[in-house]
XYZ file of C-alpha atoms in Angstrom:
683
model
C 108.985 63.779 127.866
C 108.335 66.885 125.756
C 107.020 68.742 128.782
C 110.095 67.885 130.884
C 112.290 70.779 131.965
C 115.450 71.423 129.961
C 117.466 71.085 133.166
C 117.256 67.284 132.835
C 119.694 67.545 129.918
C 123.360 67.122 130.748
C 125.323 70.353 130.342
C 122.583 72.752 131.447
C 123.526 74.462 134.686
C 121.796 77.364 136.411
C 123.396 80.092 134.239
C 122.662 78.347 130.949
C 119.150 77.471 132.101
C 118.497 81.153 132.866
C 119.805 82.193 129.439
C 117.523 79.658 127.772
C 114.558 80.657 129.936
C 115.101 84.286 128.908
C 114.650 83.087 125.308
C 111.343 81.440 126.230
C 112.877 77.946 126.321
C 111.750 76.030 129.418
C 110.942 72.526 128.191
C 112.339 69.935 125.794
C 109.604 70.909 123.343
C 110.566 74.592 123.548
C 114.153 73.634 122.785
C 113.287 71.395 119.828
C 110.955 74.031 118.387
C 113.599 76.757 118.485
C 114.500 76.308 114.831
C 117.451 77.784 112.923
C 116.658 81.041 111.152
C 119.347 80.647 108.516
C 120.809 77.843 106.391
C 123.795 77.862 104.042
C 124.657 75.050 101.646
C 128.466 74.921 101.591
C 128.598 71.926 99.263
C 128.081 74.268 96.293
C 131.238 76.179 95.342
C 130.769 79.951 95.145
C 133.158 82.571 93.789
C 133.671 86.252 94.560
C 133.577 87.232 90.887
C 129.908 86.197 90.712
C 128.867 88.309 93.692
C 127.719 91.912 94.003
C 127.974 94.203 96.995
C 125.870 92.868 99.893
C 125.653 89.263 98.667
C 126.371 86.367 100.995
C 129.083 83.920 99.965
C 130.255 80.487 101.069
C 133.642 79.947 99.447
C 136.539 77.516 99.733
C 139.500 79.852 100.238
C 143.251 79.835 100.813
C 145.187 82.458 102.803
C 147.726 84.121 100.491
C 149.409 86.697 102.709
C 150.731 87.106 106.228
C 148.030 88.424 108.586
C 148.437 91.958 109.951
C 147.297 92.647 113.526
C 146.687 96.037 115.101
C 145.315 97.066 118.477
C 143.573 100.419 118.010
C 142.568 100.938 121.657
C 141.398 98.936 124.655
C 138.093 98.036 123.058
C 139.078 97.725 119.385
C 141.561 95.556 117.510
C 141.588 93.851 114.146
C 143.318 91.106 112.167
C 143.568 91.612 108.397
C 144.832 89.285 105.649
C 144.322 88.368 102.000
C 142.917 85.157 100.607
C 141.763 83.688 97.278
C 138.989 81.406 96.071
C 141.261 80.186 93.262
C 140.068 82.926 90.916
C 139.749 86.172 92.818
C 141.720 87.898 95.565
C 139.795 89.163 98.619
C 140.682 91.024 101.791
C 139.405 89.572 105.075
C 139.182 91.617 108.286
C 138.322 90.227 111.714
C 137.445 92.809 114.379
C 137.924 91.921 118.070
C 138.592 88.250 117.347
C 141.986 87.735 118.978
C 141.153 84.033 119.031
C 142.431 83.807 115.450
C 145.734 85.600 116.184
C 148.465 83.066 115.458
C 145.941 80.500 114.187
C 145.649 81.867 110.635
C 148.763 81.578 108.498
C 149.658 81.742 104.795
C 148.582 78.570 103.007
C 145.713 77.795 105.409
C 142.543 76.535 103.715
C 139.049 76.812 105.112
C 135.423 77.591 104.224
C 134.444 81.233 104.574
C 130.822 82.374 104.982
C 130.175 86.103 104.995
C 128.794 89.224 103.318
C 130.704 90.554 100.322
C 131.742 94.199 100.203
C 132.602 95.208 96.666
C 133.976 98.564 95.542
C 134.884 98.697 91.873
C 136.828 95.425 91.469
C 138.071 95.108 95.056
C 136.455 92.569 97.423
C 136.399 92.487 101.219
C 134.681 90.333 103.827
C 134.379 91.523 107.422
C 133.944 89.161 110.392
C 132.983 86.093 108.343
C 132.264 82.664 109.786
C 135.354 80.465 109.341
C 135.002 76.688 109.152
C 137.903 74.236 109.052
C 136.188 71.242 107.418
C 136.649 67.612 108.416
C 134.744 64.391 107.747
C 132.011 65.459 110.206
C 131.354 68.863 108.640
C 127.787 68.944 107.300
C 126.945 70.204 103.835
C 124.385 72.611 105.274
C 125.416 75.028 108.017
C 122.660 76.254 110.335
C 122.465 79.385 112.428
C 120.231 80.021 115.451
C 119.197 83.299 117.052
C 120.986 83.103 120.391
C 122.189 85.440 123.156
C 125.926 86.094 123.485
C 126.008 83.739 126.470
C 125.320 80.678 124.281
C 127.515 79.621 121.361
C 126.112 78.045 118.206
C 128.040 74.780 118.664
C 126.941 74.477 122.281
C 123.325 74.955 121.303
C 123.601 72.340 118.550
C 124.876 69.844 121.145
C 121.833 70.572 123.329
C 119.559 69.903 120.340
C 121.265 66.537 119.800
C 120.712 65.628 123.465
C 117.042 66.681 123.240
C 116.510 64.576 120.114
C 118.173 61.599 121.785
C 115.973 62.046 124.854
C 112.733 61.678 122.860
C 114.203 58.921 120.679
C 111.931 59.596 117.701
C 108.753 59.379 119.748
C 107.121 62.720 119.032
C 103.361 62.240 118.874
C 101.946 63.086 115.456
C 99.713 66.165 115.591
C 98.146 66.074 112.127
C 95.363 63.668 111.119
C 96.611 60.715 109.039
C 94.412 61.727 106.099
C 95.970 65.195 106.050
C 99.465 63.694 105.976
C 98.532 61.447 103.075
C 96.461 63.861 101.010
C 98.984 66.688 101.203
C 102.203 64.649 101.029
C 103.462 65.725 104.443
C 106.428 64.031 106.093
C 106.469 62.498 109.573
C 106.838 64.930 112.479
C 109.920 63.199 113.910
C 111.684 63.314 110.550
C 110.722 66.960 110.056
C 112.041 68.126 113.430
C 115.374 66.333 112.956
C 115.794 67.636 109.387
C 114.955 71.193 110.463
C 117.935 71.133 112.815
C 120.316 68.879 110.891
C 119.251 68.790 107.237
C 120.853 66.150 105.038
C 120.107 68.173 101.894
C 118.244 71.275 100.767
C 115.488 68.978 99.482
C 114.976 67.281 102.861
C 115.092 70.717 104.519
C 112.386 72.029 102.174
C 110.182 69.012 102.993
C 110.656 69.607 106.720
C 109.933 73.332 106.453
C 106.846 72.608 104.379
C 105.573 70.221 107.033
C 106.166 72.594 109.947
C 104.734 75.586 108.091
C 101.694 73.546 107.039
C 101.119 72.339 110.600
C 101.411 75.748 112.188
C 99.153 77.503 109.691
C 96.690 74.610 109.730
C 96.208 74.717 113.495
C 96.245 78.511 113.477
C 93.360 78.647 110.985
C 91.500 75.869 112.822
C 91.783 77.814 116.076
C 90.394 80.960 114.449
C 87.465 78.966 113.140
C 86.826 77.377 116.512
C 86.745 80.835 118.087
C 84.378 81.979 115.357
C 82.120 78.960 115.823
C 82.019 79.476 119.590
C 81.098 83.116 119.059
C 78.257 82.389 116.660
C 74.754 83.022 117.933
C 71.867 80.695 117.212
C 69.286 83.390 116.491
C 70.883 86.400 114.744
C 68.779 89.341 113.674
C 67.666 88.735 110.063
C 67.823 91.961 108.032
C 65.471 91.364 105.104
C 65.192 93.522 102.002
C 63.552 93.617 98.589
C 65.088 94.511 95.252
C 62.997 97.683 95.212
C 64.341 98.796 98.605
C 67.920 98.338 97.419
C 67.074 100.180 94.195
C 65.705 103.090 96.245
C 69.089 103.428 97.935
C 71.066 103.109 94.695
C 68.879 105.752 93.011
C 69.556 108.153 95.882
C 73.304 108.084 95.196
C 74.794 110.980 93.205
C 76.830 108.424 91.238
C 76.594 104.859 89.975
C 78.236 102.107 92.020
C 81.092 100.217 90.363
C 80.677 96.505 89.670
C 83.057 95.751 92.540
C 80.990 97.876 94.935
C 77.787 96.108 93.864
C 79.382 92.688 94.360
C 80.576 93.640 97.873
C 77.135 95.086 98.671
C 75.412 91.851 97.612
C 77.790 89.750 99.745
C 77.113 91.901 102.808
C 73.335 91.924 102.337
C 73.303 88.133 101.929
C 75.157 87.904 105.249
C 72.861 90.179 107.237
C 69.813 88.447 105.757
C 71.098 85.202 107.321
C 71.595 83.509 103.947
C 75.323 82.718 104.365
C 75.461 78.975 105.186
C 78.898 79.261 106.815
C 77.780 81.860 109.351
C 74.292 82.876 110.531
C 75.680 86.226 111.662
C 77.825 88.554 109.574
C 81.484 88.819 110.507
C 82.995 90.313 107.366
C 86.034 92.345 106.306
C 85.526 94.873 103.514
C 88.906 95.802 102.108
C 89.748 98.023 99.195
C 92.212 100.551 97.923
C 92.185 104.236 98.835
C 89.176 105.963 97.271
C 87.440 102.781 96.075
C 84.165 103.656 97.842
C 83.928 101.331 100.849
C 81.871 103.775 102.913
C 78.973 103.882 100.468
C 78.842 100.063 100.505
C 78.566 100.220 104.296
C 75.819 102.829 103.885
C 73.801 100.377 101.795
C 73.849 97.918 104.708
C 73.038 100.726 107.163
C 70.021 101.779 105.061
C 68.681 98.219 104.773
C 69.139 97.830 108.554
C 67.166 101.079 109.044
C 64.183 99.982 106.918
C 64.025 96.832 109.067
C 63.605 99.066 112.116
C 67.066 98.581 113.647
C 69.988 100.830 114.591
C 73.555 100.900 113.218
C 76.878 102.174 114.557
C 79.944 103.325 112.625
C 83.159 103.642 114.642
C 86.312 105.388 113.361
C 89.736 105.635 115.057
C 90.022 109.444 114.894
C 87.650 112.358 115.288
C 88.694 113.670 111.876
C 87.648 110.424 110.187
C 84.469 110.159 112.285
C 83.400 113.663 111.223
C 84.160 112.801 107.612
C 81.892 109.733 107.798
C 79.198 111.708 109.608
C 79.089 114.355 106.881
C 78.991 111.745 104.082
C 76.287 109.668 105.789
C 74.080 112.685 106.431
C 74.229 113.774 102.786
C 73.123 110.377 101.478
C 71.121 108.758 104.283
C 69.203 111.581 105.952
C 67.142 112.330 102.790
C 66.120 108.650 102.988
C 64.885 109.137 106.556
C 67.915 107.828 108.463
C 68.409 109.974 111.583
C 72.172 110.328 112.141
C 74.201 111.604 115.113
C 77.896 112.121 115.883
C 79.429 111.158 119.241
C 83.044 112.099 120.035
C 84.985 112.877 123.184
C 85.207 116.573 122.321
C 81.449 117.113 122.782
C 80.248 118.801 125.964
C 78.746 116.699 128.761
C 75.289 118.077 127.948
C 75.633 117.205 124.256
C 76.767 113.667 125.065
C 73.916 113.185 127.505
C 71.357 114.369 124.940
C 72.729 111.938 122.292
C 72.694 109.013 124.744
C 69.065 109.730 125.636
C 67.986 109.904 121.975
C 69.920 106.719 121.190
C 68.307 104.748 124.017
C 64.834 105.943 123.033
C 65.380 104.871 119.411
C 65.361 108.388 117.955
C 68.808 107.862 116.401
C 69.115 105.322 113.580
C 72.854 105.674 112.941
C 75.464 106.685 115.514
C 78.839 107.700 114.079
C 81.742 108.248 116.432
C 85.134 107.409 117.865
C 85.986 105.197 120.857
C 83.345 107.204 122.728
C 80.743 104.842 121.211
C 81.989 101.815 123.158
C 81.689 103.418 126.600
C 79.361 101.541 128.922
C 77.107 104.598 129.267
C 76.252 104.420 125.547
C 73.224 102.112 125.238
C 71.436 101.345 121.989
C 67.739 100.619 121.725
C 68.112 97.852 119.114
C 71.586 97.784 117.526
C 71.790 95.286 114.648
C 74.831 96.417 112.591
C 78.250 97.545 113.850
C 80.711 98.961 111.303
C 84.350 99.639 112.182
C 86.563 101.648 109.812
C 90.345 101.348 109.533
C 90.002 98.161 111.555
C 93.769 97.688 112.054
C 93.784 100.759 114.321
C 91.470 99.103 116.814
C 92.277 96.193 119.079
C 89.975 93.225 118.691
C 88.747 93.824 122.229
C 87.576 97.346 121.269
C 85.683 95.961 118.287
C 84.189 93.280 120.495
C 82.930 95.935 122.931
C 81.039 97.558 120.064
C 79.461 94.316 118.853
C 78.584 93.379 122.441
C 76.181 96.312 122.581
C 73.904 93.610 121.184
C 75.013 89.964 121.152
C 73.046 89.379 117.937
C 74.791 92.256 116.163
C 76.219 91.861 112.650
C 79.840 93.047 112.330
C 81.472 94.721 109.307
C 85.089 95.902 109.494
C 86.628 98.064 106.767
C 90.236 98.633 105.791
C 91.904 100.820 103.168
C 95.192 99.023 103.747
C 95.184 96.235 101.155
C 96.547 92.952 102.513
C 98.259 90.403 100.233
C 95.976 87.451 99.628
C 98.258 84.996 101.432
C 98.200 87.073 104.606
C 94.473 87.697 104.321
C 93.827 83.952 104.404
C 95.716 83.743 107.692
C 95.243 86.927 109.710
C 91.574 87.252 108.760
C 90.861 83.565 109.184
C 87.761 84.245 111.296
C 86.282 86.725 108.817
C 84.654 86.430 105.426
C 86.363 88.828 103.033
C 84.921 91.194 100.435
C 87.357 93.073 98.218
C 86.713 96.193 96.150
C 89.394 96.106 93.485
C 88.018 98.804 91.199
C 88.136 102.595 91.451
C 85.192 104.835 90.471
C 85.288 106.085 86.847
C 86.893 109.443 86.180
C 89.678 108.991 88.722
C 93.022 109.807 87.121
C 96.278 108.113 87.979
C 98.376 110.127 90.439
C 101.725 110.881 88.796
C 104.485 110.009 91.255
C 108.078 111.280 91.183
C 111.171 110.924 93.365
C 112.818 114.293 94.037
C 116.442 114.582 95.143
C 117.595 117.314 97.523
C 119.244 119.085 94.560
C 115.853 119.453 92.844
C 113.847 120.302 95.983
C 113.814 124.080 95.422
C 112.668 123.605 91.830
C 109.826 121.398 93.109
C 108.566 123.982 95.602
C 108.823 126.717 92.974
C 106.635 124.596 90.671
C 104.133 123.911 93.475
C 103.869 127.575 94.485
C 103.078 128.503 90.872
C 100.357 125.831 90.738
C 98.884 127.021 94.041
C 98.665 130.563 92.661
C 96.795 129.039 89.704
C 94.159 127.614 92.054
C 95.575 124.227 93.128
C 95.926 122.975 96.727
C 98.777 120.947 98.210
C 99.585 118.718 101.174
C 103.167 118.638 102.451
C 103.858 115.780 104.879
C 106.863 115.474 107.204
C 107.899 112.541 109.419
C 108.507 114.674 112.544
C 106.601 117.279 114.548
C 109.643 119.090 115.913
C 113.319 119.285 115.015
C 115.429 116.369 116.260
C 119.146 116.163 117.001
C 119.056 112.383 116.562
C 117.162 112.080 113.271
C 118.184 113.614 109.969
C 114.654 114.460 108.884
C 112.531 117.557 108.393
C 109.863 118.511 110.910
C 106.555 120.226 110.154
C 107.562 123.123 112.390
C 110.802 123.727 110.463
C 109.206 123.344 107.055
C 106.267 125.579 107.923
C 108.653 128.422 108.772
C 110.827 127.715 105.732
C 107.940 127.785 103.246
C 106.050 130.650 104.890
C 109.137 132.842 104.581
C 110.241 131.394 101.239
C 108.464 129.789 98.290
C 104.986 130.122 99.879
C 105.357 133.744 101.021
C 102.045 135.496 100.521
C 100.167 132.162 100.253
C 97.763 131.116 103.012
C 99.180 127.916 104.515
C 98.341 125.893 107.627
C 100.137 123.683 110.130
C 98.688 120.382 111.377
C 100.112 117.756 113.739
C 99.096 115.274 116.428
C 99.891 117.499 119.408
C 97.167 119.953 118.460
C 93.749 119.747 120.097
C 90.886 118.142 118.184
C 89.288 121.567 117.877
C 92.451 123.035 116.325
C 92.799 120.064 113.945
C 89.203 120.317 112.804
C 89.462 124.063 112.253
C 92.635 123.627 110.200
C 91.093 120.861 108.079
C 87.885 122.834 107.551
C 89.899 125.856 106.403
C 91.851 123.652 103.999
C 88.724 121.881 102.746
C 86.923 125.185 102.125
C 89.899 126.525 100.176
C 90.774 129.196 102.727
C 94.166 127.499 103.095
C 96.023 126.657 99.885
C 98.654 124.383 101.431
C 98.671 122.219 104.548
C 101.975 121.318 106.219
C 101.246 118.180 108.219
C 102.439 114.994 109.846
C 100.793 111.666 109.002
C 97.592 112.609 110.867
C 96.086 113.154 107.406
C 96.971 109.582 106.352
C 93.390 108.302 106.519
C 89.921 109.796 106.375
C 90.794 113.224 105.017
C 88.892 113.987 101.816
C 89.631 117.315 100.136
C 88.807 116.889 96.426
C 90.457 120.194 95.549
C 93.896 118.993 96.657
C 95.953 117.837 93.672
C 99.539 117.838 94.975
C 101.083 115.681 97.713
C 104.652 116.198 98.885
C 106.166 113.581 101.210
C 109.426 114.801 102.739
C 112.067 112.210 103.703
C 109.972 109.545 101.985
C 112.568 106.868 102.748
C 111.375 106.979 106.372
C 107.895 105.667 105.487
C 106.747 102.172 104.576
C 105.290 101.563 101.117
C 101.782 101.030 102.476
C 101.938 104.341 104.351
C 103.284 106.167 101.299
C 100.381 104.765 99.294
C 97.871 105.914 101.914
C 99.328 109.418 101.905
C 99.302 109.557 98.103
C 95.632 108.580 98.273
C 94.782 111.986 99.722
C 95.086 113.440 96.194
C 93.680 112.256 92.882
C 90.117 112.579 94.175
C 88.794 114.547 91.215
C 89.211 114.592 87.443
C 92.240 116.922 87.517
C 95.876 115.910 87.052
C 97.360 115.070 90.450
C 100.959 114.690 91.554
C 102.844 113.029 94.394
C 106.431 114.143 94.997
C 108.635 112.084 97.339
C 111.771 113.884 98.488
C 114.767 111.936 99.708
C 118.324 112.708 100.665
C 119.225 109.048 101.032
C 121.889 107.533 98.801
C 120.956 104.039 99.894
C 120.317 101.919 96.788
C 117.730 99.722 98.535
C 115.730 102.779 99.665
C 115.758 104.210 96.157
C 114.597 100.922 94.626
C 111.787 100.740 97.187
C 110.588 104.259 96.350
C 110.708 103.465 92.631
C 107.889 100.960 93.195
C 105.629 103.913 94.043
C 106.409 105.498 90.665
C 105.527 102.289 88.804
C 102.034 101.532 90.140
C 99.011 103.062 91.857
C 97.589 99.640 92.762
C 97.533 99.220 96.545
C 97.413 95.424 96.315
C 100.527 95.321 94.130
C 102.255 97.699 96.549
C 101.282 95.568 99.555
C 102.748 92.471 97.860
C 105.996 94.351 97.199
C 106.022 95.681 100.764
C 105.672 92.126 102.065
C 108.436 90.943 99.745
C 110.855 93.698 100.816
C 110.190 93.910 104.543
C 109.351 90.291 105.209
C 106.208 89.034 106.938
C 107.518 89.638 110.457
C 107.835 93.385 110.008
C 104.826 93.610 107.692
C 102.556 92.084 110.332
C 104.280 93.760 113.268
C 104.950 90.249 114.583
C 108.724 90.124 114.346
C 109.096 89.758 118.097
C 105.584 88.686 119.018
C 106.118 84.934 118.807
C 102.685 84.545 117.223
C 103.867 83.075 113.944
C 107.310 81.532 113.981
C 110.102 82.103 111.469
C 109.359 78.762 109.825
C 105.894 80.040 108.932
C 106.736 83.654 108.212
C 109.376 82.588 105.702
C 106.756 80.747 103.644
C 103.808 83.136 103.869
C 104.573 84.484 100.378
C 103.797 80.992 99.065
C 100.135 81.411 98.166
C 99.825 77.827 96.923
C 100.903 76.479 100.309
C 98.519 78.734 102.220
C 95.682 77.805 99.861
C 96.364 74.088 100.463
C 96.291 74.653 104.212
C 92.966 76.468 103.947
C 91.586 73.650 101.777
C 92.689 71.073 104.368
C 91.009 73.122 107.119
C 87.795 73.278 105.061
C 87.803 69.525 104.488
C 88.537 68.831 108.141
C 85.581 70.961 109.214
C 83.398 69.062 106.773
C 84.564 65.726 108.179
C 86.373 64.645 105.010
C 89.806 64.262 106.610
C 88.991 62.747 109.957
C 88.557 64.386 113.313
C 91.291 66.197 115.196
C 91.586 64.859 118.704
C 90.884 67.707 121.139
C 93.812 66.794 123.362
C 96.246 67.023 120.427
C 94.530 70.120 119.079
C 94.823 71.957 122.387
C 98.456 70.904 122.802
C 99.400 72.118 119.328
C 97.702 75.479 119.902
C 98.698 76.098 123.492
C 101.121 78.871 122.645
C 98.502 80.890 120.737
C 95.840 81.211 123.407
C 97.272 84.231 125.211
C 98.098 86.127 122.028
C 95.499 85.474 119.393
C 92.747 87.707 120.733
C 95.085 90.671 121.176
C 97.224 90.359 118.053
C 95.651 88.381 115.249
C 92.962 90.877 114.316
C 94.727 93.942 115.677
């Protein structure tokens, strides 16, 4: 019955069926699993006096004045009147809702649900939902995301018909032991309560069940993919304590405890000592400047002394060159022969590198996407490292590891992910975290600068530059835009060159420049020839200029917190005082509060948690419209305890402690993931 077409339900004609199909609803199951995105408990009395601007309210109100109607033009009219909640007077305005003309009169009583606008002590609600209650009015009002062609009430009636059609006979998808051990309610009860909750408690139980189920099967699918991808005879990369000590002694600094811990975890993996996986498939995540690359180098060196090759792939040529330079300094004195392969090399240079690689005369190949081309053949690749993994599709990473099916895989990310999300989106990876910065690094002082203080800021920066400092200035746009009120690098370059930075050598950098131009500009900045670099976000990752101590981010309100943190990470790379100035012309209170978080902490993991809290999981993951994880799951991802329980249940299921999942049920429950997981989950 669940797989039956929605057209079997009474009231669904061709037009309505098309509207539902456009929403991805084709079957009874699709309809039942299109859950409300919003709930409001109207049984609890709320009052305007307790609300601030932007709050939602559900109030029992009474109309106190005669409504005023005005038709502004053909496409705009409004109905305005005053009402009271028994304590406070409020203005209500309904735009383009002629339906209510003549229906709302002084003395009318109804329930109003809307967003409060408050200026000083005056309240207004615009286009609220109006409910005339009767004995059938539920305590909890639901709201679905629907096209204009389908009304909320009509959709609710379709849900009732769908529920009646299955008559409480939804097949349970979770093993009985999971239901019992984790206090999960019956599927039929959960689906009904999701749509028509009797109370907020029963709704919470239903949401818990559906979120648990979805995350549980999601994690189980990731593990099944991982298990299917495991090889029986991976390449064991053995090492002795003395060999590791040789590498550590070659470093110009001492590893932090966190770096050593991550190194040990990786070396255990590649030695084949991890009981959960005979081949390494690990994420190494850590904050900006924590030293992930040197941890990867330890694994590369151990791979080398075992007689095997390694590859390190970066998303940009700038970052690839950075890694190449760092690896040569540390690894070549230890005998590791290193080469760089990028698309900007000549055909002859590429051909020469490919020949040396195939003959085994290159131990480490660093490069961009050029590495994964079919013409690039390794002699005996055993370790593939991918940096800034979120910038590569999983298929691109797979192409690198497929250069040798027995290859160990290490992916690195400087974008810290909240622990709840890490458990889910990296479900097929083991995770190592470096949560400690090298000693001597000073906190980057961060300030918000208003437009009124902008000239004072640039005057201060120009004086510091003349005293020997270097500065980045980042803009959100390359060129001036009529549509966006934001500075461009082109505008700012001219402004500073002819103003505060007159007589100072400054450079311009943006994504439309050739790789050769970018590299020349960065080299000039790194060498100190340029004292300031006006740039777009192309310098967000992989650019390491220790002499730079000042970062300016223009129109900072246009960037996400994680991106702001990455940009700030370009400075503070030496023992000098470093500053990050964020300019903003926005008067939006929410934007200001968001930027204040950057002034309160330098911890990328704290910032990522706040970013998740503010933007919500859908936007944070880039999955708002993807359909990969539904609203019922996204809404609960911040609940670490729930996610941890799901992971525990998955562990116990794999170990046979909670019974076996029937394949037919498993495949049914996961059917909607199959086409998306490989392209999105690890993207």
